[in-house]
Tab-separated table of C-alpha atoms in Angstrom:
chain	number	residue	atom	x	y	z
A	171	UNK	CA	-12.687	-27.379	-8.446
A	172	UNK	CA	-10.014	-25.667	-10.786
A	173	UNK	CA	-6.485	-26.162	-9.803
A	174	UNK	CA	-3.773	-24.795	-11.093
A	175	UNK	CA	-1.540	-26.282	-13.874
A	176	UNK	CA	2.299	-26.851	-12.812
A	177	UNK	CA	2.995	-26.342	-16.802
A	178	UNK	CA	1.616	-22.803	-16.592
A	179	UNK	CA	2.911	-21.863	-12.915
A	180	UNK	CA	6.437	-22.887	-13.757
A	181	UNK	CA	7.365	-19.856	-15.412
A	182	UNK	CA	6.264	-17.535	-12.335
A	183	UNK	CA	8.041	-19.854	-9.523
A	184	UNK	CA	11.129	-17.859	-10.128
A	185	UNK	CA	9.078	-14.421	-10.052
A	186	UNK	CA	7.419	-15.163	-6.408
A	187	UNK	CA	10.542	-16.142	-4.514
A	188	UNK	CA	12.460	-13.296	-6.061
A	189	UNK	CA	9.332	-10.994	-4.637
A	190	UNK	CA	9.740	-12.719	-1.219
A	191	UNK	CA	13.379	-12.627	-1.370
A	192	UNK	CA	13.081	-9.156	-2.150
A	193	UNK	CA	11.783	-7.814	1.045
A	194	UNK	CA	14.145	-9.704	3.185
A	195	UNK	CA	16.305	-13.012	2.781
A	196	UNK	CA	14.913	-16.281	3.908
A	197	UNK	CA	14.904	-19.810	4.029
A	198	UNK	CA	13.221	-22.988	2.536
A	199	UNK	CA	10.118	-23.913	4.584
A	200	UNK	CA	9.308	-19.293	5.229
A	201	UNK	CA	9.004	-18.890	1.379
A	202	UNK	CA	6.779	-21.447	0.732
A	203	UNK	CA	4.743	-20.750	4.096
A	204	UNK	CA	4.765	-17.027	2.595
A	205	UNK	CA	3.524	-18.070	-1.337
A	206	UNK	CA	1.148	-20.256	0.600
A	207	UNK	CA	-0.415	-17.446	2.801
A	208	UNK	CA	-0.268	-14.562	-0.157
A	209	UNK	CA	-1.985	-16.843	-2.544
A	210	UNK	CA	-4.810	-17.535	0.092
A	211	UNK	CA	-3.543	-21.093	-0.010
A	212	UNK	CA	-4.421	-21.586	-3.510
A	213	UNK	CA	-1.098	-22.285	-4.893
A	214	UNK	CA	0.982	-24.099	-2.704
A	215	UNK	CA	5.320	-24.919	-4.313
A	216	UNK	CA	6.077	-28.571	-3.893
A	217	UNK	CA	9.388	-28.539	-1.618
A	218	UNK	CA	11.401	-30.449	-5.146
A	219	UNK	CA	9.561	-27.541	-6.860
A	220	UNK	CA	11.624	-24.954	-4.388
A	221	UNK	CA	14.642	-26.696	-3.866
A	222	UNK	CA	15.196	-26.968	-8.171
A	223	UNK	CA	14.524	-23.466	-7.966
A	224	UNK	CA	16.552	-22.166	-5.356
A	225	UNK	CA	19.887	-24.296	-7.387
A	226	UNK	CA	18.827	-22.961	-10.897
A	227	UNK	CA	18.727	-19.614	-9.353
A	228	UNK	CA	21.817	-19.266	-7.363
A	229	UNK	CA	23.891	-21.154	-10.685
A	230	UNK	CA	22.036	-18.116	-12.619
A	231	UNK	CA	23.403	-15.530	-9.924
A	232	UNK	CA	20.063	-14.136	-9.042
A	233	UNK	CA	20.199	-15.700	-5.422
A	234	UNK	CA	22.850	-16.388	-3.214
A	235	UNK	CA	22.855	-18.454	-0.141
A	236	UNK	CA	24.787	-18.486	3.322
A	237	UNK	CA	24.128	-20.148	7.031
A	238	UNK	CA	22.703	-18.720	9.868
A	239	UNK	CA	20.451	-19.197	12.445
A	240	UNK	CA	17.410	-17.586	12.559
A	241	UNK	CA	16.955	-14.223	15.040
A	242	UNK	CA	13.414	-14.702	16.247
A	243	UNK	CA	13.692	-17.607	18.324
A	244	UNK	CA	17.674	-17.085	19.101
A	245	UNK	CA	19.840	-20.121	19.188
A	246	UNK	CA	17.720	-21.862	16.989
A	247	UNK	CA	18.988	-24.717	14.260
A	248	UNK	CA	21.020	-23.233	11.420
A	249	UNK	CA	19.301	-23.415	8.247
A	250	UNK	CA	20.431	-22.336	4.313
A	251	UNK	CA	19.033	-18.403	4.017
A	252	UNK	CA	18.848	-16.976	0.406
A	253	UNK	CA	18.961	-13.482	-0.504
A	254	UNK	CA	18.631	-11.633	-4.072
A	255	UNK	CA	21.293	-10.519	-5.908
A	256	UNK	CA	21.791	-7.281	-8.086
A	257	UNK	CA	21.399	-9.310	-11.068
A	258	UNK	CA	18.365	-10.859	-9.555
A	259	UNK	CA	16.939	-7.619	-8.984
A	260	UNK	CA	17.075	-7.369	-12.881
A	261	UNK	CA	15.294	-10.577	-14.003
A	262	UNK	CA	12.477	-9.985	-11.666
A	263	UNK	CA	11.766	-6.788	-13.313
A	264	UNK	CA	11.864	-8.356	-16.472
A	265	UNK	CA	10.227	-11.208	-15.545
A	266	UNK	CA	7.246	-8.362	-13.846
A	267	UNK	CA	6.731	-6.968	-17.173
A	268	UNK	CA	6.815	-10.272	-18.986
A	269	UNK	CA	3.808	-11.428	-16.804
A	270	UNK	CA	2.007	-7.883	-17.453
A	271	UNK	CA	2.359	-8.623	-21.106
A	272	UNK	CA	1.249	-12.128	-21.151
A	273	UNK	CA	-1.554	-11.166	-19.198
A	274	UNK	CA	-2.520	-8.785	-21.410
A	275	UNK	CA	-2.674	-10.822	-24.348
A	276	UNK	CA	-4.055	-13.711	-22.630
A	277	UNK	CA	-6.943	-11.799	-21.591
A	278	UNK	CA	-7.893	-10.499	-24.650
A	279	UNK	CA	-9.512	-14.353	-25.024
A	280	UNK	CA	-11.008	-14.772	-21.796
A	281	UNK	CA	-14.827	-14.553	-22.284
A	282	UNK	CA	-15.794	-16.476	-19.306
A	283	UNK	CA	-16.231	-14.922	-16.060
A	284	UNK	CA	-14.862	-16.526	-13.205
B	37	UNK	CA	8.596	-37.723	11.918
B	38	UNK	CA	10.492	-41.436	11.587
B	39	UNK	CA	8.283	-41.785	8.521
B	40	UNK	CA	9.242	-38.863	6.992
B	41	UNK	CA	13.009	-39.627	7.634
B	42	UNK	CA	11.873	-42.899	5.762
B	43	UNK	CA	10.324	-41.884	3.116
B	44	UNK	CA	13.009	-39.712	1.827
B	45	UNK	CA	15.575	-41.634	2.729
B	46	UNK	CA	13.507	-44.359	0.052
B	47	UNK	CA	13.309	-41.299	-2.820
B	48	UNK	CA	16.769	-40.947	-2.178
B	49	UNK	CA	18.397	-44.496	-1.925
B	50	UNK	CA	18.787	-45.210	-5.863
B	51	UNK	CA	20.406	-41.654	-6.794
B	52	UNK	CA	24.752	-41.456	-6.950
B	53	UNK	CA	26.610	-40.344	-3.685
B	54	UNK	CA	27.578	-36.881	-4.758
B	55	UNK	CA	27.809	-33.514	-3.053
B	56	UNK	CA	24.754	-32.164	-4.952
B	57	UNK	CA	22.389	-34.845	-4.185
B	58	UNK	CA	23.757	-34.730	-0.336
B	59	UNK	CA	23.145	-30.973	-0.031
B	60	UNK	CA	19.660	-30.987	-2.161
B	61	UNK	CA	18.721	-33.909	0.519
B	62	UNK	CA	19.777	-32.150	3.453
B	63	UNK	CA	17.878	-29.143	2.663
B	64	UNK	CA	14.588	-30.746	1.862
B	65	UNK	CA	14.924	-32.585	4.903
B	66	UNK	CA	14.744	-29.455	6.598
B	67	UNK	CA	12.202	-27.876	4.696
B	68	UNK	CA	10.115	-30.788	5.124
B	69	UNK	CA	11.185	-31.305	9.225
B	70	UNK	CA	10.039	-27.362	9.804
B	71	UNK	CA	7.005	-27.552	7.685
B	72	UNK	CA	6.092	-31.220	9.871
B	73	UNK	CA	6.810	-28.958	13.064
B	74	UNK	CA	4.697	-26.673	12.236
B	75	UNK	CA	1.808	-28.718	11.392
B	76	UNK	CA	2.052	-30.215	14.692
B	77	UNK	CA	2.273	-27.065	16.501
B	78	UNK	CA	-0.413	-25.924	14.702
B	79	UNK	CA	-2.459	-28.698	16.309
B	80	UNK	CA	-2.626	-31.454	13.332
B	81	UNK	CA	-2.555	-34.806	14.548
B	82	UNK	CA	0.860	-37.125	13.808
B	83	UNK	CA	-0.510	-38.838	11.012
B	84	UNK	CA	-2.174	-35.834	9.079
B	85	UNK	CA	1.215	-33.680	9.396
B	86	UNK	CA	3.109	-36.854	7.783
B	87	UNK	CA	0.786	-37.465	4.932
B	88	UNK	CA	0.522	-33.186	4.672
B	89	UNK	CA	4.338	-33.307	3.850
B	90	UNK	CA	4.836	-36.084	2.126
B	91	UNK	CA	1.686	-35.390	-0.439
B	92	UNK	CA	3.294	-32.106	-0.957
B	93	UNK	CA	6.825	-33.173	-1.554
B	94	UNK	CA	6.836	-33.278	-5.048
B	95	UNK	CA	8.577	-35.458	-7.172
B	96	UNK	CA	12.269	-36.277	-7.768
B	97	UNK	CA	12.481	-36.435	-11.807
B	98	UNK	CA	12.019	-32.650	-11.279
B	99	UNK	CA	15.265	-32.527	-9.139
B	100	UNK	CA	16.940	-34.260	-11.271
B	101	UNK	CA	16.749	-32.018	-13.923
B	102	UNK	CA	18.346	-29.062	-11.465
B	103	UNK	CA	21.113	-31.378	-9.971
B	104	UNK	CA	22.447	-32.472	-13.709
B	105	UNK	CA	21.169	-35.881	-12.745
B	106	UNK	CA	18.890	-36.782	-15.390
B	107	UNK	CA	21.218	-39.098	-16.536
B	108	UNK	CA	21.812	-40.842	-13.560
B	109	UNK	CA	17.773	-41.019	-12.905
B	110	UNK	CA	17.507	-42.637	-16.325
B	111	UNK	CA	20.648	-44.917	-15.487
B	112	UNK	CA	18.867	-46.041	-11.785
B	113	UNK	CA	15.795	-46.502	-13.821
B	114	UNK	CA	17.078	-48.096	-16.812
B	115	UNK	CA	19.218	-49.997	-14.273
B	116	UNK	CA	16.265	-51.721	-12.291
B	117	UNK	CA	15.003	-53.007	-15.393
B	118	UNK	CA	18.092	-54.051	-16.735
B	119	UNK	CA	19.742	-55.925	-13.681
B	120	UNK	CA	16.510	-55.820	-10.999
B	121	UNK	CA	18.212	-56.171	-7.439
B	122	UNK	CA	16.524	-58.206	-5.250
B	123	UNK	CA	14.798	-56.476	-2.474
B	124	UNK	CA	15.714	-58.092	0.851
B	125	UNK	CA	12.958	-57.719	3.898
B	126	UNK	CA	13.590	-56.813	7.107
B	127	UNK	CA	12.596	-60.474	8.499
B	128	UNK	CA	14.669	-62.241	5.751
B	129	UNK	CA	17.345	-60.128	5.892
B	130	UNK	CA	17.177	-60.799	10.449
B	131	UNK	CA	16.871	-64.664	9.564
B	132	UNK	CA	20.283	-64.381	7.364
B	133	UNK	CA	21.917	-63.068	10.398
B	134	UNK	CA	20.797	-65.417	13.280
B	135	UNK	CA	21.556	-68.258	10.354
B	136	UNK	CA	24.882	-67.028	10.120
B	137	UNK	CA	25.416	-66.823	14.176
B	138	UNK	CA	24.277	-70.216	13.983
B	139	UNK	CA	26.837	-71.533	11.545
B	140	UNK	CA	29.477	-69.089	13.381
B	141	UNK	CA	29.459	-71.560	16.225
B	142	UNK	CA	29.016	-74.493	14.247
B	143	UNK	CA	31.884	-73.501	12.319
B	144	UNK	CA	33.892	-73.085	15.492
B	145	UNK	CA	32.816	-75.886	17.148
B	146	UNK	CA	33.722	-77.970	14.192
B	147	UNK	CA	37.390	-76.501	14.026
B	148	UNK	CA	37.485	-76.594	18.047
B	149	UNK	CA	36.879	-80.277	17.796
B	150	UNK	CA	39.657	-80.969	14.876
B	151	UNK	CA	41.938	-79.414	16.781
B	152	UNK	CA	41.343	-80.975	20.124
B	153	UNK	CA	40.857	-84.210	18.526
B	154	UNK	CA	44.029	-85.581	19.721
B	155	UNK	CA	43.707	-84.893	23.784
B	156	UNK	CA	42.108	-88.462	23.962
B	157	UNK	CA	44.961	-90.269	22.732
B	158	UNK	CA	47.465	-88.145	24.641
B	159	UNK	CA	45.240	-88.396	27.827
B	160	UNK	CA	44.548	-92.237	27.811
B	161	UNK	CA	47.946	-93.352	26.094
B	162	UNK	CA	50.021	-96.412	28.146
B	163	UNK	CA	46.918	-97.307	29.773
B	164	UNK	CA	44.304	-99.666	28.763
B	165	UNK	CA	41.872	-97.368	27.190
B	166	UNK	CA	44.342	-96.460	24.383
B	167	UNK	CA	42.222	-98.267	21.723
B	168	UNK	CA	39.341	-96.353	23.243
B	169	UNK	CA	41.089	-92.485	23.242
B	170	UNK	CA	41.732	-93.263	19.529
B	171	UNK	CA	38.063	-94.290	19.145
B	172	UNK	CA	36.906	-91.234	20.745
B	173	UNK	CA	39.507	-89.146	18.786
B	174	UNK	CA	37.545	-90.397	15.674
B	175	UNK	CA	34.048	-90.011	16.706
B	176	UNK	CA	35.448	-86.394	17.378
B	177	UNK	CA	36.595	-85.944	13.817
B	178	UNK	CA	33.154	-87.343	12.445
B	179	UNK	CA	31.247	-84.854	14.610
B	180	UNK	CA	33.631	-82.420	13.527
B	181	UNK	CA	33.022	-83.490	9.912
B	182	UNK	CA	29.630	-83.638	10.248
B	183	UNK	CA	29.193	-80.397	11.673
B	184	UNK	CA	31.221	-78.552	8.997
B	185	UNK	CA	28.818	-80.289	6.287
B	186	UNK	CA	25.711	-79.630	8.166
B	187	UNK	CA	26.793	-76.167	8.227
B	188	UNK	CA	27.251	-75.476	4.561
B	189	UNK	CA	24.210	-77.115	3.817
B	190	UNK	CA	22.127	-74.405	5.537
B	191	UNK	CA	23.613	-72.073	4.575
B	192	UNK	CA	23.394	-72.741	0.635
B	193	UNK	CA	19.744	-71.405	1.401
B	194	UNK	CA	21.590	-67.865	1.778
B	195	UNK	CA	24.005	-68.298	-1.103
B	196	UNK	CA	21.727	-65.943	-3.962
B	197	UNK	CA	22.847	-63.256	-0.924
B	198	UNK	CA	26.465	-63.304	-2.272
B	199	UNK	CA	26.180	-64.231	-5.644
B	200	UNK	CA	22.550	-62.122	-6.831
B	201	UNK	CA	22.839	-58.352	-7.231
B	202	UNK	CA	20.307	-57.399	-3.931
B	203	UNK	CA	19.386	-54.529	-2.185
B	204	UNK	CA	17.977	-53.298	1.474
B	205	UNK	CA	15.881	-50.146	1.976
B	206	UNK	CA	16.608	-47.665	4.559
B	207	UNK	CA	14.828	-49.236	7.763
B	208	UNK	CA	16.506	-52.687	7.112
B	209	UNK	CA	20.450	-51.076	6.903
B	210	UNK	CA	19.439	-48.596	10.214
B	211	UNK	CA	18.457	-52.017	11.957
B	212	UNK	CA	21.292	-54.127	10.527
B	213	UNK	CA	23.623	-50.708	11.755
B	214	UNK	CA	22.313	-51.365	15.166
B	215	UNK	CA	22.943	-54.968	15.881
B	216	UNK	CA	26.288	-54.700	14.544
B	217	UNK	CA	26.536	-51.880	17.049
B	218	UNK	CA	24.942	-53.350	19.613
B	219	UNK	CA	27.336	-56.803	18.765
B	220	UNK	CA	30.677	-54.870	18.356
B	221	UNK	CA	31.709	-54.867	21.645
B	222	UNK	CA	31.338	-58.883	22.115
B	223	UNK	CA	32.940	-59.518	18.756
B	224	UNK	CA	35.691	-57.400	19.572
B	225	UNK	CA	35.574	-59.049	23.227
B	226	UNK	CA	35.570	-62.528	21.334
B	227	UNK	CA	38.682	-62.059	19.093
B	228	UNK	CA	41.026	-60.359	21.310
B	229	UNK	CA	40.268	-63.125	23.826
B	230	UNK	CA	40.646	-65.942	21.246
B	231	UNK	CA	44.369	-64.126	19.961
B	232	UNK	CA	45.179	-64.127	23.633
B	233	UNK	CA	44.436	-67.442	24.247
B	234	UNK	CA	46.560	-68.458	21.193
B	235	UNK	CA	49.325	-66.208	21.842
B	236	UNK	CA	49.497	-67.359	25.511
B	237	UNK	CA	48.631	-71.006	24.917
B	238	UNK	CA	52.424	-71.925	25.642
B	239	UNK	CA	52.410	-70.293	29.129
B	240	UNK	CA	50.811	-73.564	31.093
B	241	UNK	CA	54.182	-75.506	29.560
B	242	UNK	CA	56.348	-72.674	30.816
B	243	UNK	CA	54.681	-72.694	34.344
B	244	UNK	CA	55.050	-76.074	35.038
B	245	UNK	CA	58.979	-76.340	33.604
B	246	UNK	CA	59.681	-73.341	36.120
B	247	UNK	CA	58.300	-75.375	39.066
B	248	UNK	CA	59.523	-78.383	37.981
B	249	UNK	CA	56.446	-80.547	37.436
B	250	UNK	CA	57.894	-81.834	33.940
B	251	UNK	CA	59.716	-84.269	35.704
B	252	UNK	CA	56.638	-86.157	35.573
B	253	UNK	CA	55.826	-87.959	32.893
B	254	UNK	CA	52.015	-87.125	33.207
B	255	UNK	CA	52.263	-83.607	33.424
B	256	UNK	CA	53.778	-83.587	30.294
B	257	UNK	CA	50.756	-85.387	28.495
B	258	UNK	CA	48.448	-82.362	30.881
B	259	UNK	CA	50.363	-79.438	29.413
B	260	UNK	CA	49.756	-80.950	26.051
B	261	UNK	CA	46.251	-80.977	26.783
B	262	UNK	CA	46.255	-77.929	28.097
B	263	UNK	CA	47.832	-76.101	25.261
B	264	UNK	CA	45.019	-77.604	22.916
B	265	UNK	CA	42.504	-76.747	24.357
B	266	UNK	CA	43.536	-72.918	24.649
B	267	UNK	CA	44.332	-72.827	21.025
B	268	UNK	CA	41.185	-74.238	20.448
B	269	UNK	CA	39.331	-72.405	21.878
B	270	UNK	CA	40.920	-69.341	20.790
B	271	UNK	CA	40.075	-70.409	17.656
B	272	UNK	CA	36.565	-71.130	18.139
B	273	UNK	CA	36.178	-67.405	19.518
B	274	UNK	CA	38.462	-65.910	16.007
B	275	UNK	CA	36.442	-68.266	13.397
B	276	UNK	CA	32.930	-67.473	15.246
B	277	UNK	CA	33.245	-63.420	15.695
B	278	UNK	CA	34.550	-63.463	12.556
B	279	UNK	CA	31.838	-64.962	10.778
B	280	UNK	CA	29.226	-62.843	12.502
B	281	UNK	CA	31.059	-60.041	11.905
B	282	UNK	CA	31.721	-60.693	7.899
B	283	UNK	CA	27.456	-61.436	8.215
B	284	UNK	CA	26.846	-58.032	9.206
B	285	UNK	CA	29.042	-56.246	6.720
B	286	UNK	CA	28.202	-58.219	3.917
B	287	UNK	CA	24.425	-57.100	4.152
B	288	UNK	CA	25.636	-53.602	4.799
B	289	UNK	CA	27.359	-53.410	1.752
B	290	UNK	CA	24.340	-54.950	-0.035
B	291	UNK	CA	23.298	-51.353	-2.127
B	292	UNK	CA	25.344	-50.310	-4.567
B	293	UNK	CA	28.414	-48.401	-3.194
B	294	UNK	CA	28.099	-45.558	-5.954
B	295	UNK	CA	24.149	-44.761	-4.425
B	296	UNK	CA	22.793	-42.962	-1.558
B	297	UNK	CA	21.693	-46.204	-0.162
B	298	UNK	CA	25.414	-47.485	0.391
B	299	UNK	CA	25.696	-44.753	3.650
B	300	UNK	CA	26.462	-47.335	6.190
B	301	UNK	CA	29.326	-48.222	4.239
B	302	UNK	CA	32.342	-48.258	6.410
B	303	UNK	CA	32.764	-44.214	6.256
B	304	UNK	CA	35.812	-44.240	8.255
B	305	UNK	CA	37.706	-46.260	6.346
B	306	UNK	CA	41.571	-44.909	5.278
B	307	UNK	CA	42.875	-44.634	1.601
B	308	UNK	CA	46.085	-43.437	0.952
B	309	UNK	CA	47.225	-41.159	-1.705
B	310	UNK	CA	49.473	-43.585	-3.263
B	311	UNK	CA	47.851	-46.792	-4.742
B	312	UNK	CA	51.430	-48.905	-3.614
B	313	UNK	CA	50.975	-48.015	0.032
B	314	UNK	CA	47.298	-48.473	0.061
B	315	UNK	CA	48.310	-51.996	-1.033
B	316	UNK	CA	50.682	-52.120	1.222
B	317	UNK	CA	49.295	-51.209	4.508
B	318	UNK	CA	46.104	-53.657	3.459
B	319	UNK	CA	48.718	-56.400	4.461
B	320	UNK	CA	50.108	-54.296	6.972
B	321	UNK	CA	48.666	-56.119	9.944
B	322	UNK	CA	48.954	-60.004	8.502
B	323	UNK	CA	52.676	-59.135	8.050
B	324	UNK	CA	53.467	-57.759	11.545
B	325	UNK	CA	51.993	-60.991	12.525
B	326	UNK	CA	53.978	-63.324	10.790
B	327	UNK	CA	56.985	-61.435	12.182
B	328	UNK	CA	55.619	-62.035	15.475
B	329	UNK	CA	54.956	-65.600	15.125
B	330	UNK	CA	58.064	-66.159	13.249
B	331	UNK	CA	60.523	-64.116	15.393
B	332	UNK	CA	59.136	-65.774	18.284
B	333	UNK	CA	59.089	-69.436	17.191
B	334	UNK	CA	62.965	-69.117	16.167
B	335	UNK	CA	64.145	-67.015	18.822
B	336	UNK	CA	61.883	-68.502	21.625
B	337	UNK	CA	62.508	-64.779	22.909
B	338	UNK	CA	58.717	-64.516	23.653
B	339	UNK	CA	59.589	-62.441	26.648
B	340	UNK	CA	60.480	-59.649	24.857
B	341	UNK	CA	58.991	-60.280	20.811
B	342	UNK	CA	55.440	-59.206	21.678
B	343	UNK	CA	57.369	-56.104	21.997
B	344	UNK	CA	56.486	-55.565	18.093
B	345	UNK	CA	52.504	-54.583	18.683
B	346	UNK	CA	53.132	-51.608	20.556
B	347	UNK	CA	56.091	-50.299	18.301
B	348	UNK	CA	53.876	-51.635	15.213
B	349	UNK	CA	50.665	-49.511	16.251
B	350	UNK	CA	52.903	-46.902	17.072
B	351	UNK	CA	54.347	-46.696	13.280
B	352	UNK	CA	50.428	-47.736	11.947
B	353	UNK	CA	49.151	-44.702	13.509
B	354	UNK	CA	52.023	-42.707	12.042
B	355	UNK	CA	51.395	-43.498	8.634
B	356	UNK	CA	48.212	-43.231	8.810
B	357	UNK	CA	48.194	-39.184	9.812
B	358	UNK	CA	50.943	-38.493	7.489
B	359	UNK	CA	49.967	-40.272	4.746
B	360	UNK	CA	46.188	-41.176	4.616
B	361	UNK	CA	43.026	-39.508	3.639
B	362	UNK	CA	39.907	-40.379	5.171
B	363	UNK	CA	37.988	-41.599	2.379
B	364	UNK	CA	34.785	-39.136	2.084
B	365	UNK	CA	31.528	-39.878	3.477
């Protein structure tokens, strides 16, 4: 079975918590149920893989991070919530049309099918 | 879930005691505690949820890189090949402690025994035993002697302990945090009866003068007795807690105090801001008591000099708010 290479999917970490963080901020253990679940549990982030991340990120000021707890189940433990920044905003688009243009090239080699 | 506590608590032990590497292992602590809840509600069994997170983890060298820590990776690294501690087990590390309750006694027996050495002769003096309390007061000694060599002997065994660089994981310090928790209140129980017994050892004397009994030539040899055997047994109780309590903090401070592993490190203890006083108020408590003893011996005003503790933790406490910083944990 093919898995995926860590030295290829390093680039795109950054781009799939910014698209998570996107649609509302979270925390820790939600993004990398919610990369888990949109990549049909093919890909699934090593937790030092998130937390480097999460501090290159927020040092870069594309994420920033506060306490709360969370509203579903009320009074629940406090936990670290990140949410993307304006300049974060920015670098995913770039980073969107990076990947459309590496894709392109790269497939321009691909002869075989899947 | 004690396994996961474990296991990171192992990643982490070799890594430097900074804010960064405290935050990055709080937070994948919780990552890694909600992802292990969630296994489990989701029906996994113990096991599989532990060896779920722990396979997907990751790998520290990758933190480091994020925390600025490479170089103190490489150091740990380069360090354990350099200057290898010595790993300490949980049963070796147990055996050092009930060896060093062992020799606590010993030790306090032995001094118990010097000190009392002398109630034989005082006891059996102007009688016809004499030549025997002076025999027993030397077979005393010799046991005394004996003891205080047998003692050291056993415990050269332990001596690579203090003079090896060695090092406890996470499991062995939590354990060694509860006896000495579970032992702190008998310690403390120990010494303040053993000061007590010293500080008070002249009350018998006193008792007796008051009603008179001194007249007698006997009572005077009894109160003699009497006031060695409370000192030494005070004694016995300072020398022995304090052994077993030096045991337990010497294998606490086994990890190096610049790692994560050093946490049981006495967090509470006080610096002040000013290197003199810090100095200063280390002999802050040795000094009050040598006023004490001092003041009390010359004056004989014991009535009133024991008046200095309460004015003396008074002032201790005083300085300490004003003037101290609790050392960061």
């Amino acid at each position: 079975m093919v898995e995926i290479s860590s030295d290829v999917i390093r680039g795109y970490n950054d781009t799939m918590i910014l698209y998570i963080l996107q649609k509302a901020p979270s925390y820790g253990y939600e993004i990398s149920k919610q990369i888990k679940q949109l990549s049909d549990g093919k890909y699934i982030i090593k937790e030092t893989t998130l937390y480097s991340a999460f501090t290159r990120m927020e040092k870069n000021g594309y994420i920033e991070s506060f306490t709360a707890a969370p509203e579903a189940d009320g009074g629940g433990k406090r936990r670290t919530y990140y949410r993307i920044t304006a300049s974060g905003q920015q670098y995913y688009k770039e980073k969107c049309e990076e990947w459309n243009l590496t894709k392109e090239v790269v497939e321009h080699f691909i002869s075989v099918e899947a | 879930m004690e396994t996961i506590k474990k296991y990171l608590e192992t990643m982490f032990a070799n890594l430097p005691r900074t804010p960064e590497v405290i935050k990055a292992k709080d937070e994948l602590w919780q990552m890694m505690e909600d992802k292990y809840n969630e296994l489990i509600a989701e029906g996994r069994s113990e096991n599989e949820a532990v060896g779920i997170v722990i396979s997907e983890f990751g790998n520290l060298d990758e933190l480091a890189e994020t925390l600025g820590l490479e170089q103190a990776v490489e150091e740990s690294h380069e360090l354990m090949e350099l200057e290898p501690r010595r790993q300490l087990c949980m049963d070796e590390v147990r055996d050092f402690l009930h060896a060093q309750m062992a020799r606590g006694s010993m030790m306090g027996i032995g001094v118990l025994f010097c000190i009392t050495c002398s109630i034989w002769v005082i006891l059996l003096s102007d009688t016809i035993l004499e030549m025997i309390g002076v025999l027993l007061m030397l077979i005393q000694i010799a046991l005394a002697v004996g003891m205080f060599v047998f003692a050291a002997n056993r415990h050269a065994k332990w001596s690579y302990i203090y003079k090896e660089p060695c090092s406890i994981d996470f499991a062995t310090a939590e354990y060694v945090a509860s006896e000495k928790e579970r032992y702190s209140l008998g310690l403390k129980g120990q010494r303040t009866i053993g000061i007590l017994l010293c500080a008070t050892c002249w009350l018998p004397a006193a008792l007796f003068d008051s009603i008179g009994l001194t007249k007698l030539n006997i009572m005077d040899n009894i109160v003699a007795v009497m006031l060695l055997l409370m000192v030494g047994v005070g004694v016995f109780f300072i020398v022995n807690s304090a052994i077993v309590r030096a045991s337990f903090e010497k294998i606490l401070k086994i990890n190096n105090e610049k790692t994560m592993g050093s946490q049981f490190v006495d967090a509470q203890k006080v610096l002040y801001e000013n290197p003199r006083l810090n100095n200063l108020m280390s002999v802050y408590w040795p000094t009050i008591t040598c006023i004490y003893l001092s003041w009390s011996f010359l004056t004989f005003n014991w009535g009133s000099s024991w008046l200095i503790w309460p004015i003396a933790g008074i002032a201790h406490s005083v300085i300490k708010k004003n003037l101290g910083c609790t050392k960061q944990a």
